[in-house]
Coordinates of C-alpha atoms and ligand atoms in Angstrom, one line a residue:
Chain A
X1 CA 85.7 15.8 11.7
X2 CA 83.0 13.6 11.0
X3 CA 84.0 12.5 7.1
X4 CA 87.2 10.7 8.5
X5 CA 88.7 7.7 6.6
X6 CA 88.8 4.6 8.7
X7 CA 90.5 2.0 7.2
X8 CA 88.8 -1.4 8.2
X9 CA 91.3 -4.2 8.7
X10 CA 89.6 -6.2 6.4
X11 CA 90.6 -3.6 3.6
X12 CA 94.4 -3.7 5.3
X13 CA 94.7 -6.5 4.9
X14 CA 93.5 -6.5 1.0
X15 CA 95.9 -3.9 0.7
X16 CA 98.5 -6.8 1.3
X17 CA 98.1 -7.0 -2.2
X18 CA 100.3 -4.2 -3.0
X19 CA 103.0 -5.8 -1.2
X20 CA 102.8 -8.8 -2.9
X21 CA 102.5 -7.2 -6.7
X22 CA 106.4 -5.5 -5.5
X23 CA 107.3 -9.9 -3.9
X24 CA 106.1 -11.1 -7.4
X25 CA 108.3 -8.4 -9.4
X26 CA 111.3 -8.7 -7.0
X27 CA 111.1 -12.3 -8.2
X28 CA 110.1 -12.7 -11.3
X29 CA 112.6 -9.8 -12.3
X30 CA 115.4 -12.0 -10.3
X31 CA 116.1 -8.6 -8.0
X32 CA 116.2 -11.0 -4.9
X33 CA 115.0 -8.7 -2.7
X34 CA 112.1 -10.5 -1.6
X35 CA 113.5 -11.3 1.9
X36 CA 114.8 -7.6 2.2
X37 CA 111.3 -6.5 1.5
X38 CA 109.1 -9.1 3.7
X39 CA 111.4 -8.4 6.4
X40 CA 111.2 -4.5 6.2
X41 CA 107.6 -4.6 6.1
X42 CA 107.3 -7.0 9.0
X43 CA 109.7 -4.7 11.0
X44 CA 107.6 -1.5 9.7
X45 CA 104.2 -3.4 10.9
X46 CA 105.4 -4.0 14.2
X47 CA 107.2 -1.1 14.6
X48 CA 104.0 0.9 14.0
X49 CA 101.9 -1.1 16.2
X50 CA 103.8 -0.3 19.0
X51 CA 104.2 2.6 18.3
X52 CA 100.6 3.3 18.1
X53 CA 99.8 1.6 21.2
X54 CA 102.2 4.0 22.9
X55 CA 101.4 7.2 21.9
X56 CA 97.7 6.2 22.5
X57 CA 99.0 5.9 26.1
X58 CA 101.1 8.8 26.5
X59 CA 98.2 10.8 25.1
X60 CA 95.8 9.2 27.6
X61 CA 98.1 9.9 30.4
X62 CA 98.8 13.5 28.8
X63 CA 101.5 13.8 31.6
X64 CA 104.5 17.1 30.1
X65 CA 107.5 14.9 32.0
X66 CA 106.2 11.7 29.8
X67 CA 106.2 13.9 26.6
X68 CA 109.3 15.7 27.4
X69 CA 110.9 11.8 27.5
X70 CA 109.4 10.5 24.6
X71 CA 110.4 13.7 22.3
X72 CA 114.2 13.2 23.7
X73 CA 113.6 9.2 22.7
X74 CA 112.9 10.4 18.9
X75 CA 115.8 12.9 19.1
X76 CA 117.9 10.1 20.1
X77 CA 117.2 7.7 17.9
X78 CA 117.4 10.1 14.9
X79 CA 121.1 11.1 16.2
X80 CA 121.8 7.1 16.2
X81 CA 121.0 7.1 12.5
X82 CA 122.8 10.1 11.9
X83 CA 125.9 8.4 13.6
X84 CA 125.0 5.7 10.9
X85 CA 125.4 8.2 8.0
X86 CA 128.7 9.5 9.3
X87 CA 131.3 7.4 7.8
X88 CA 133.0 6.7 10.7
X89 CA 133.6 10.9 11.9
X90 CA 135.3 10.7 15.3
X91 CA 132.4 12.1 18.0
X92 CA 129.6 12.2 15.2
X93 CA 126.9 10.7 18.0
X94 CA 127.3 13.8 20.3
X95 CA 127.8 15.8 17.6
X96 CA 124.1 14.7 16.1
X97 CA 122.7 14.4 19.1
X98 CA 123.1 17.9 20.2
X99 CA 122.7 19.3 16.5
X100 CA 119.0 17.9 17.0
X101 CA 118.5 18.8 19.9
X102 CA 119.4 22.1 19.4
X103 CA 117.4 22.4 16.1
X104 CA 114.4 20.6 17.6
X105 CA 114.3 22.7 21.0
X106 CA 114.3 26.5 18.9
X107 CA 112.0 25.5 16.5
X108 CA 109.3 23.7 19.0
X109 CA 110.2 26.6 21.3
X110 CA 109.3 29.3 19.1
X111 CA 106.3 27.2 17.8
X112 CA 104.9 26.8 21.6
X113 CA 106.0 30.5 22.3
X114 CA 104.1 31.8 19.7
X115 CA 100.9 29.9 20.3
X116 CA 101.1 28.0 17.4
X117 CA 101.2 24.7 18.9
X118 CA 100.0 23.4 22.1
X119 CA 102.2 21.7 24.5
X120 CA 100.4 18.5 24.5
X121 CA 101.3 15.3 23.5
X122 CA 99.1 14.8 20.4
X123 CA 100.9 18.1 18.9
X124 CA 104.5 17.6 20.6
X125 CA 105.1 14.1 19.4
X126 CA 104.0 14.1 15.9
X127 CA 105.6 17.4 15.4
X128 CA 108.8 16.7 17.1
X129 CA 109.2 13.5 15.0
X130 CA 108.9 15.3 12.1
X131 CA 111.2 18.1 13.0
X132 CA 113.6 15.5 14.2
X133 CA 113.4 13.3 10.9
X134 CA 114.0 16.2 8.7
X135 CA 117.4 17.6 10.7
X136 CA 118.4 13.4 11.1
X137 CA 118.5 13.4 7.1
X138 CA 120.3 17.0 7.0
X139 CA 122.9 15.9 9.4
X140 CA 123.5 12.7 7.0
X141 CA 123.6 14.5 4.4
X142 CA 126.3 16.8 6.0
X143 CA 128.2 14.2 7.0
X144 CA 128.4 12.3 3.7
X145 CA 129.3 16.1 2.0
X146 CA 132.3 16.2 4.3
X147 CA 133.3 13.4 3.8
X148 CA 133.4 13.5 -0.2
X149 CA 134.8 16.8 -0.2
X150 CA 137.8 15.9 2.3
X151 CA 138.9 13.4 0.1
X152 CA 138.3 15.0 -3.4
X153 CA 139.8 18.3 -2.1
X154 CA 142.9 16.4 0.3
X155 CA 145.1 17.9 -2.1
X156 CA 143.5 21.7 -1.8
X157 CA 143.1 21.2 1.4
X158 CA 146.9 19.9 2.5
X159 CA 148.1 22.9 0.3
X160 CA 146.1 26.1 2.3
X161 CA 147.8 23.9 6.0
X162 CA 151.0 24.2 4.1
X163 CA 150.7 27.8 4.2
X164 CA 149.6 28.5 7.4
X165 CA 145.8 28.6 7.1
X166 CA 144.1 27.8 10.4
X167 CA 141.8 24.3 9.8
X168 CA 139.0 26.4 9.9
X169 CA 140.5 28.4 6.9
X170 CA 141.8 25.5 4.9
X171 CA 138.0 23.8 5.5
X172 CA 135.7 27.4 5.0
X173 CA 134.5 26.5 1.1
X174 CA 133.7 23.2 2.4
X175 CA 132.1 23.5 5.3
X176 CA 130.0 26.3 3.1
X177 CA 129.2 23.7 0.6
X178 CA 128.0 20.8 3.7
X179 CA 125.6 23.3 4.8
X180 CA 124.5 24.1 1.4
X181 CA 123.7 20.5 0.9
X182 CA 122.0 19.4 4.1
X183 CA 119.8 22.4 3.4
X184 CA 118.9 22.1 0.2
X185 CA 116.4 18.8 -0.4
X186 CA 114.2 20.8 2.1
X187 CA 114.4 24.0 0.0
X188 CA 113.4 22.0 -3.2
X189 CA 110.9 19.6 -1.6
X190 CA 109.2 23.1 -0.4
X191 CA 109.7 24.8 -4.1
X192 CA 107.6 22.0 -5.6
X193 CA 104.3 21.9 -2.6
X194 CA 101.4 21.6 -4.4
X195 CA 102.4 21.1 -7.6
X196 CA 104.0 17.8 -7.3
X197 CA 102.7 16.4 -4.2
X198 CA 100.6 17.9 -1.1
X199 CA 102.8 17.9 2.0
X200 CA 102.5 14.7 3.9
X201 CA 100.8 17.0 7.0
X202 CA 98.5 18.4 4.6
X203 CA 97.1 15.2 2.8
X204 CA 96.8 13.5 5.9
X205 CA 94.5 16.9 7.3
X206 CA 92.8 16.5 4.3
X207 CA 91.9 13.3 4.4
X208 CA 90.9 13.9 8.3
X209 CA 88.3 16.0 6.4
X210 CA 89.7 19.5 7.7
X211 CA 89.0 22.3 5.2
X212 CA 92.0 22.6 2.8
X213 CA 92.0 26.0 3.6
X214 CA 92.7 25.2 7.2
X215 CA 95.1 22.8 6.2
X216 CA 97.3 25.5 4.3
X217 CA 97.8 27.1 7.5
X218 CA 99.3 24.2 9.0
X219 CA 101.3 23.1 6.5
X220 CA 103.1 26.9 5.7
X221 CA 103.9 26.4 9.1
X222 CA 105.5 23.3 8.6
X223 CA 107.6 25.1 6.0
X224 CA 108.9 27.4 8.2
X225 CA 109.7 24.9 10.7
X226 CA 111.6 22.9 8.4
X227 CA 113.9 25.7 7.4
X228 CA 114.3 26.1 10.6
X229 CA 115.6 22.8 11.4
X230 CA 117.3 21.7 8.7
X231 CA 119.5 25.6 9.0
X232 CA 119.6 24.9 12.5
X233 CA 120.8 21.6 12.7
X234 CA 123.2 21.9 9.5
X235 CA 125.4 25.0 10.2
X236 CA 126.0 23.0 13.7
X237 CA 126.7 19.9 12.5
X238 CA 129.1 21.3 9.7
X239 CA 130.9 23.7 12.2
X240 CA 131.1 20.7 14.9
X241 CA 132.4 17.9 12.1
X242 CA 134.8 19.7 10.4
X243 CA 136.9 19.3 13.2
X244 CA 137.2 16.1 13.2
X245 CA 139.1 15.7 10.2
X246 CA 142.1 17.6 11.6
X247 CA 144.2 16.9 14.3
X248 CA 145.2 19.6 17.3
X249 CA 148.5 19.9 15.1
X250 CA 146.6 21.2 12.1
X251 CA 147.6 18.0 9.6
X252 CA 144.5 16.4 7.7
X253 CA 143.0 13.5 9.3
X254 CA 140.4 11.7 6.8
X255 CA 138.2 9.4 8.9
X256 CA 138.8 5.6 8.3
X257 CA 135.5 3.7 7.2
Chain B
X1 CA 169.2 34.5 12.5
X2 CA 167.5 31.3 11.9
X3 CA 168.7 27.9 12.8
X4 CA 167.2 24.6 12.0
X5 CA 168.5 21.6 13.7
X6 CA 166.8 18.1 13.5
X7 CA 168.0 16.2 15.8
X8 CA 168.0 12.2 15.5
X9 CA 164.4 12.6 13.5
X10 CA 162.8 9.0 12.7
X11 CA 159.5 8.4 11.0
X12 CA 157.1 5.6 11.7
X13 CA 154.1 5.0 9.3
X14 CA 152.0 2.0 9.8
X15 CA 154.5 0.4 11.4
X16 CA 157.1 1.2 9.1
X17 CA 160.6 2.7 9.5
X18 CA 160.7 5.1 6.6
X19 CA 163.7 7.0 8.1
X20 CA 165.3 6.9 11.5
X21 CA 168.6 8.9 13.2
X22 CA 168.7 11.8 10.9
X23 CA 170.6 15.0 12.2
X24 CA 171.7 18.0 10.7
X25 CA 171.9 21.6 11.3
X26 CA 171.2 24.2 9.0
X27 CA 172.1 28.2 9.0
X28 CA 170.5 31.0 7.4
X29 CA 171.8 31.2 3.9
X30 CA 172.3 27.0 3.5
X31 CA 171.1 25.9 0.5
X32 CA 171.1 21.9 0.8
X33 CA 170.3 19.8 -1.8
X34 CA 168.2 16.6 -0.8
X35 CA 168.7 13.8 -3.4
X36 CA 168.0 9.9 -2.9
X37 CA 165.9 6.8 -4.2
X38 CA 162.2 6.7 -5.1
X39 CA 160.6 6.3 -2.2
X40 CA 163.3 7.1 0.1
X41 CA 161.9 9.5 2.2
X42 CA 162.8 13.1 1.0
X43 CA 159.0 14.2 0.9
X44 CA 158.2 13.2 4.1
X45 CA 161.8 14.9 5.5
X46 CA 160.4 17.7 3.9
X47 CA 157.0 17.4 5.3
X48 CA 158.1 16.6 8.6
X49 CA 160.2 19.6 9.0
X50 CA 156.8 21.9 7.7
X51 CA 155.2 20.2 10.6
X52 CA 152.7 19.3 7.7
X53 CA 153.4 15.6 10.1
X54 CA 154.9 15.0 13.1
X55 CA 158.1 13.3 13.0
X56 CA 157.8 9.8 15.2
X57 CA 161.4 9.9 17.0
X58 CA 164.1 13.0 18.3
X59 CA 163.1 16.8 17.6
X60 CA 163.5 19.4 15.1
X61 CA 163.8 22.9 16.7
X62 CA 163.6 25.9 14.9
X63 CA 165.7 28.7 17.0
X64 CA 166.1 26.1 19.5
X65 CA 162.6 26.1 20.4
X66 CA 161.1 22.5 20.0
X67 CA 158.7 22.5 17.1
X68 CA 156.1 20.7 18.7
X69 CA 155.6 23.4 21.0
X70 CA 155.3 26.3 18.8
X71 CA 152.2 27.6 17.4
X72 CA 151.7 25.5 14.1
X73 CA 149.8 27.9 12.3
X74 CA 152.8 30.8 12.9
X75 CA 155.8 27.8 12.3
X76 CA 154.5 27.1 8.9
X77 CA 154.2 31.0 7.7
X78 CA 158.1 30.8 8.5
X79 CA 158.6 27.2 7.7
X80 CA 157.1 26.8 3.8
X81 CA 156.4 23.4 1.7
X82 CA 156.3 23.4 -1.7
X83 CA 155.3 20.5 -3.7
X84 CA 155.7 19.1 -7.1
X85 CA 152.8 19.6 -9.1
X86 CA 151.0 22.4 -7.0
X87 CA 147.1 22.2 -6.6
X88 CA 145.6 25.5 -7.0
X89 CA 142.5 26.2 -4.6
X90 CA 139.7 28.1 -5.0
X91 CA 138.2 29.8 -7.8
X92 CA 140.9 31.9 -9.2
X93 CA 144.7 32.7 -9.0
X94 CA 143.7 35.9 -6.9
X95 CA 142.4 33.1 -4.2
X96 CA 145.9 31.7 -4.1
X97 CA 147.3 34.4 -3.6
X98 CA 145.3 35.8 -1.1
X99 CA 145.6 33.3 1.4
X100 CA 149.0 34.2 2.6
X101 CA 147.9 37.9 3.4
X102 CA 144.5 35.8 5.2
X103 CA 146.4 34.0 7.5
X104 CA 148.5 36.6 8.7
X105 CA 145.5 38.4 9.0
X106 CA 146.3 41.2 6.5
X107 CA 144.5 42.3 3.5
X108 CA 145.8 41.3 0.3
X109 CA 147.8 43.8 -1.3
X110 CA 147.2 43.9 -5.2
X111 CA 149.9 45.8 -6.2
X112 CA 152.6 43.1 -4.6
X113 CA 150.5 40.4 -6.1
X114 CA 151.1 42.0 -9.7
X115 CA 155.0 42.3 -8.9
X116 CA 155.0 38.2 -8.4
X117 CA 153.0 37.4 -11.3
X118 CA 155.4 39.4 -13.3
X119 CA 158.2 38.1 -11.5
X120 CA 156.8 34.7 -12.5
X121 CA 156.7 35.8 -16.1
X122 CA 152.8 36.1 -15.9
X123 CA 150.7 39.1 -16.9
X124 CA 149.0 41.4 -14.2
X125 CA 145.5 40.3 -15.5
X126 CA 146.2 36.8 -14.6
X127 CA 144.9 37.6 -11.1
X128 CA 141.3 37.0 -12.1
X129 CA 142.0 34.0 -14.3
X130 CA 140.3 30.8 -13.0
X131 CA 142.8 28.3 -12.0
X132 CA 141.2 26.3 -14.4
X133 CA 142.1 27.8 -17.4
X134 CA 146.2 27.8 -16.5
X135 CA 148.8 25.3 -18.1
X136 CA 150.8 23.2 -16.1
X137 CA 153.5 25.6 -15.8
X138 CA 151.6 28.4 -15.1
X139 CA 150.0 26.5 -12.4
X140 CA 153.1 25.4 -10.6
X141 CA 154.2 29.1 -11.1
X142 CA 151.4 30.1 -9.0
X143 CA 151.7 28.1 -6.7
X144 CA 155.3 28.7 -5.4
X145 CA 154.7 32.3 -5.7
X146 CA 151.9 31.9 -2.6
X147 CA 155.4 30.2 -0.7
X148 CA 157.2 33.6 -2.0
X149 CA 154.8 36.3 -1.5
X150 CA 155.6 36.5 2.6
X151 CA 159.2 35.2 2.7
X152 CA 159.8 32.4 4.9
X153 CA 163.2 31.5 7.2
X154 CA 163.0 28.2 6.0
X155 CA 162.0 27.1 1.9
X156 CA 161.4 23.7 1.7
X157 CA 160.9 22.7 -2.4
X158 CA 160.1 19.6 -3.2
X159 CA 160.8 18.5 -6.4
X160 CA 159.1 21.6 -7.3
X161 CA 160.8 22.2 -10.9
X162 CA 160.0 18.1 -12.1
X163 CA 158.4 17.9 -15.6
X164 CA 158.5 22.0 -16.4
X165 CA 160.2 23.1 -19.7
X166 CA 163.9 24.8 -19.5
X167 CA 162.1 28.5 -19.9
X168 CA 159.5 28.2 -16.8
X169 CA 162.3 26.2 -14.9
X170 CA 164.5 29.2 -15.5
X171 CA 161.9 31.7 -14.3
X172 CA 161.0 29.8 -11.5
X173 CA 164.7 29.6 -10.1
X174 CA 165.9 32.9 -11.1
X175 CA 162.8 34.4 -8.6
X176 CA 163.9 31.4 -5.6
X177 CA 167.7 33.1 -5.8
X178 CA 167.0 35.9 -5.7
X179 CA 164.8 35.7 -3.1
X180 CA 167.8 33.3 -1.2
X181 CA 170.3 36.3 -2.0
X182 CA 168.2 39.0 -0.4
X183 CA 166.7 37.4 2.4
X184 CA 169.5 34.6 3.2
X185 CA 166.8 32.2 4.1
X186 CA 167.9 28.5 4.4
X187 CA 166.5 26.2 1.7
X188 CA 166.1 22.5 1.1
X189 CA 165.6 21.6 -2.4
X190 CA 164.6 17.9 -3.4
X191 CA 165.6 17.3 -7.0
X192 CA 166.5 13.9 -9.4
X193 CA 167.8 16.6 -11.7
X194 CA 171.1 15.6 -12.7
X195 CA 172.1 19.3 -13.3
X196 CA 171.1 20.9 -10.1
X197 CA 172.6 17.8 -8.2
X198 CA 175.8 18.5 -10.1
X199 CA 175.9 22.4 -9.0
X200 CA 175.2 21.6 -5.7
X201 CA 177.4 22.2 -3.1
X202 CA 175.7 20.8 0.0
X203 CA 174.1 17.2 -0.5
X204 CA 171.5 15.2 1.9
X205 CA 171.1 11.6 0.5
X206 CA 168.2 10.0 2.2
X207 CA 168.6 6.4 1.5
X208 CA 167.9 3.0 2.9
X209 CA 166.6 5.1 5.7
X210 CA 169.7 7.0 7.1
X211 CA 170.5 10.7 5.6
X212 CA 174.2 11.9 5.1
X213 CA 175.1 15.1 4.7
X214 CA 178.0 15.7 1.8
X215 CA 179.5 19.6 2.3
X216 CA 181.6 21.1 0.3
X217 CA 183.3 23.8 1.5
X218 CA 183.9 26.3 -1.4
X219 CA 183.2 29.8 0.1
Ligands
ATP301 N1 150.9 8.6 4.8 C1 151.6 7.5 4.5 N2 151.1 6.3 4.7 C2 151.8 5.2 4.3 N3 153.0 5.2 3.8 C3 153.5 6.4 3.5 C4 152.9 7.6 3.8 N4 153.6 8.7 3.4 C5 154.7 8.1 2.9 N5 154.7 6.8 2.9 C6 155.7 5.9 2.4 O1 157.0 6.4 2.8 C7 157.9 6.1 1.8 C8 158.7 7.4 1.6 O2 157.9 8.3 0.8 P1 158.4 9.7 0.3 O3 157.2 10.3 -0.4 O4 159.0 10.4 1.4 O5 159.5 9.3 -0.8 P2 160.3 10.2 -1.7 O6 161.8 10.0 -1.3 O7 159.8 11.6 -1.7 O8 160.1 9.5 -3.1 P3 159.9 10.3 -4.6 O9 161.3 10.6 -5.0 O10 159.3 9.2 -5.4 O11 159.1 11.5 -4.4 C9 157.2 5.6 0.7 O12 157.5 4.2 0.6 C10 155.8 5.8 0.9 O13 155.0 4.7 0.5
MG302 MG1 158.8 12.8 -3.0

């Protein structure tokens, strides 16, 4: 690993360039979202900073009960933002947080298990994050599915209650179709690998100067843990939220924004 | 036997009296006619008694059992809504008429499924037609026919004949009494048609928020 990129801060801070060309546009094009955009990048900079200050200390440290805390900290942020994305569904906190922490647990688990990763910071964080990131935006993407399908189909929906069907009866094509979507940006992200773009994991190995070939390895293995986690964490996430949009009398109960 | 009683029913909805004090008791073979204003309150009488919402004051009891306490799931196979307008689920007319047999946990039987599409004036082929493809008529015809295929103690129909033609009207009512002749069930029909209120025989008018009951004895 001795061809690494090292960016200087001198060239960073060239690079500021590039935020400025997107300032000058946003203005010049009247988009006004110059503020939006100085204040997302300030947030991203120190955001990054930190968090680059402390994963150089938890890896220093290298302690399992800091690591163990720190993956749980990415887990629950990402079920906060799921929250976000749920459109006011009753419970949809607990429900995300345990739909990641399910997903993230079996697929690190069976990663660890099978000697593919290491249980040590530098792999478990990193990892975790990303494992975590991609079931955060399947979760959303349940949630907003529900959601649109509850209220298109009220009137399907109302009819299957009115003759008897069980919620879980009245809700199965839906609930089919939530998993379908939180699923599927992962299945066509992974279609296009290496013909559209090299995996994030991959370009950054590669730029690390590790042999592509070496690279590969890693990244099919990202694949399958992505599958992994976005099934994982949409079946449960569809089968837990479904609920919520009935009452324990079995009459529709669409969530209010 | 069946026997329906609501007993001083009200309903609240955002913090509006839509009907209040209603009572009545129906037997099996009644056949009450609901009639009123726009926005009176006969669909959600009607809903209200298929637990499809939960009445906000008094009871309905169904065999004098409280309805709140039975199993809603069972209450509704025996208590069925029909709407104006029916929305067809699924893919095709087979999935509509399938659900009844899934939710009493019984496979669909084709050949009974054929008998109510002819019943309903439809051809036996219309089973895999996609729900799509039907006319308005055809579609309400359908519809009722999933309310029909299990026969219920209680038919609740609301408006379900508004804006058909005189023929799928016809065929429509002709399979409901026939179905009230063999089985005796009790049925409460919402209507603004000035015919069927003229035939009827036993009124509910739900107005200004109170229901009377008009009865006339003729049997
Ligand atoms: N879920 C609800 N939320 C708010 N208001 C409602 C709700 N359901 C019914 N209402 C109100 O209750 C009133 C009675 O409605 P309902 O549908 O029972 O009238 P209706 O007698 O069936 O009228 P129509 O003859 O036009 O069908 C209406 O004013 C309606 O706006
Ligand atoms: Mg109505």
């Amino acid at each position: 690993m001795n061809s690494q990129i090292n960016v200087s801060n001198w060239s960073l801070a060239l690079a500021f360039i590039l935020v400025v060309i997107s300032l000058v546009i946003s203005y010049r094009q009247k988009l006004k979202l110059e503020k939006e955009t100085i204040i997302s990048v300030v947030r991203a900079i120190v955001q990054l900073i930190i968090v680059g200050y402390l994963l150089k200390f938890i890896f220093n440290v290298d302690n399992w009960l800091l690591t163990l805390i720190m993956q749980l900290f990415i887990i629950y942020n990402a079920a906060r933002n799921g929250k976000k994305r749920s459109q006011g569904i009753p419970g949809a906190f607990v429900i995300s947080w345990w739909g990641l922490l399910l997903s993230t647990t079996i697929t690190m688990s069976i990663l660890v298990l099978t000697g593919v990763l290491k249980f040590e910071p530098y792999q478990m964080i990193p990892v975790t994050g990303m494992v975590a990131g991609n079931s955060m935006t399947a979760v959303g993407l349940v949630y907003r599915s529900l959601n649109q399908q509850f209220r298109d189909q009220q009137g399907q929906v109302f009819e299957r209650l009115a003759l008897g069907a069980s919620p879980k009866l009245a809700a199965g094509e839906i609930v089919r179709e939530a998993i379908r979507t939180g699923m599927q940006p992962t299945i066509d992200s992974v279609r296009t690998y290496g013909l559209v773009s090299l995996p994030g994991m991959m370009s950054g190995l590669i730029m690390a100067g590790v042999d592509p070939i070496h690279a590969i390895k890693y990244q099919i293995m990202v694949v399958f843990m992505l599958l992994s986690a976005t099934g994982i964490s949409s079946v449960f996430a569809s089968f837990m939220a479904y609920r919520k949009f009935f009452n324990e009398r079995w009459q529709l109960q669409l969530p209010k924004k | 036997m069946t026997k329906l009683v609501v007993d001083q029913a009200g309903y609240q909805v955002e913090g509006r009296q839509i009907w209040h004090d209603i009572s009545f008791e129906l037997h099996d073979g009644d056949w009450v006619t609901v009639v009123g204003p726009s926005g009176g309150g006969k669909s959600t009488l009607l809903k209200a008694i298929a637990g499809l919402q939960d009445i906000t004051e008094g009871h309905i009891f169904l065999n004098d059992e409280d309805v709140m306490r039975l199993p809603i799931g069972d209450y509704r196979q025996q208590v069925s809504y029909a709407t104006q307008s029916a929305q067809l689920f699924g893919e095709t007319v087979r999935d509509n008429l399938d659900l009844p047999y899934l939710v009493r946990q019984q496979t669909p039987n084709e050949q009974q499924q054929i008998a109510g599409l002819e019943q309903m004036d439809l051809p036996a082929d219309y089973l895999d037609k996609a729900v799509t493809e039907l006319s308005g008529g055809e579609r309400q015809r359908v519809g009722v026919l999933r309310n029909l295929l299990f026969p219920p103690k209680v038919l609740l129909l609301d408006e379900i004949s508004t804006g058909l033609d005189a023929e799928t009207k016809q065929v429509i009512w002709r399979a409901i009494h026939a179905l009230h002749a063999r089985e005796r069930l009790i049925v409460l029909s919402v209507t603004h048609d000035e015919g069927e209120i003229a035939d009827a025989q036993d009124i509910l008018t739900i107005q200004n928020g109170e229901g009377a009951r008009r009865h006339e004895q003729s049997n």
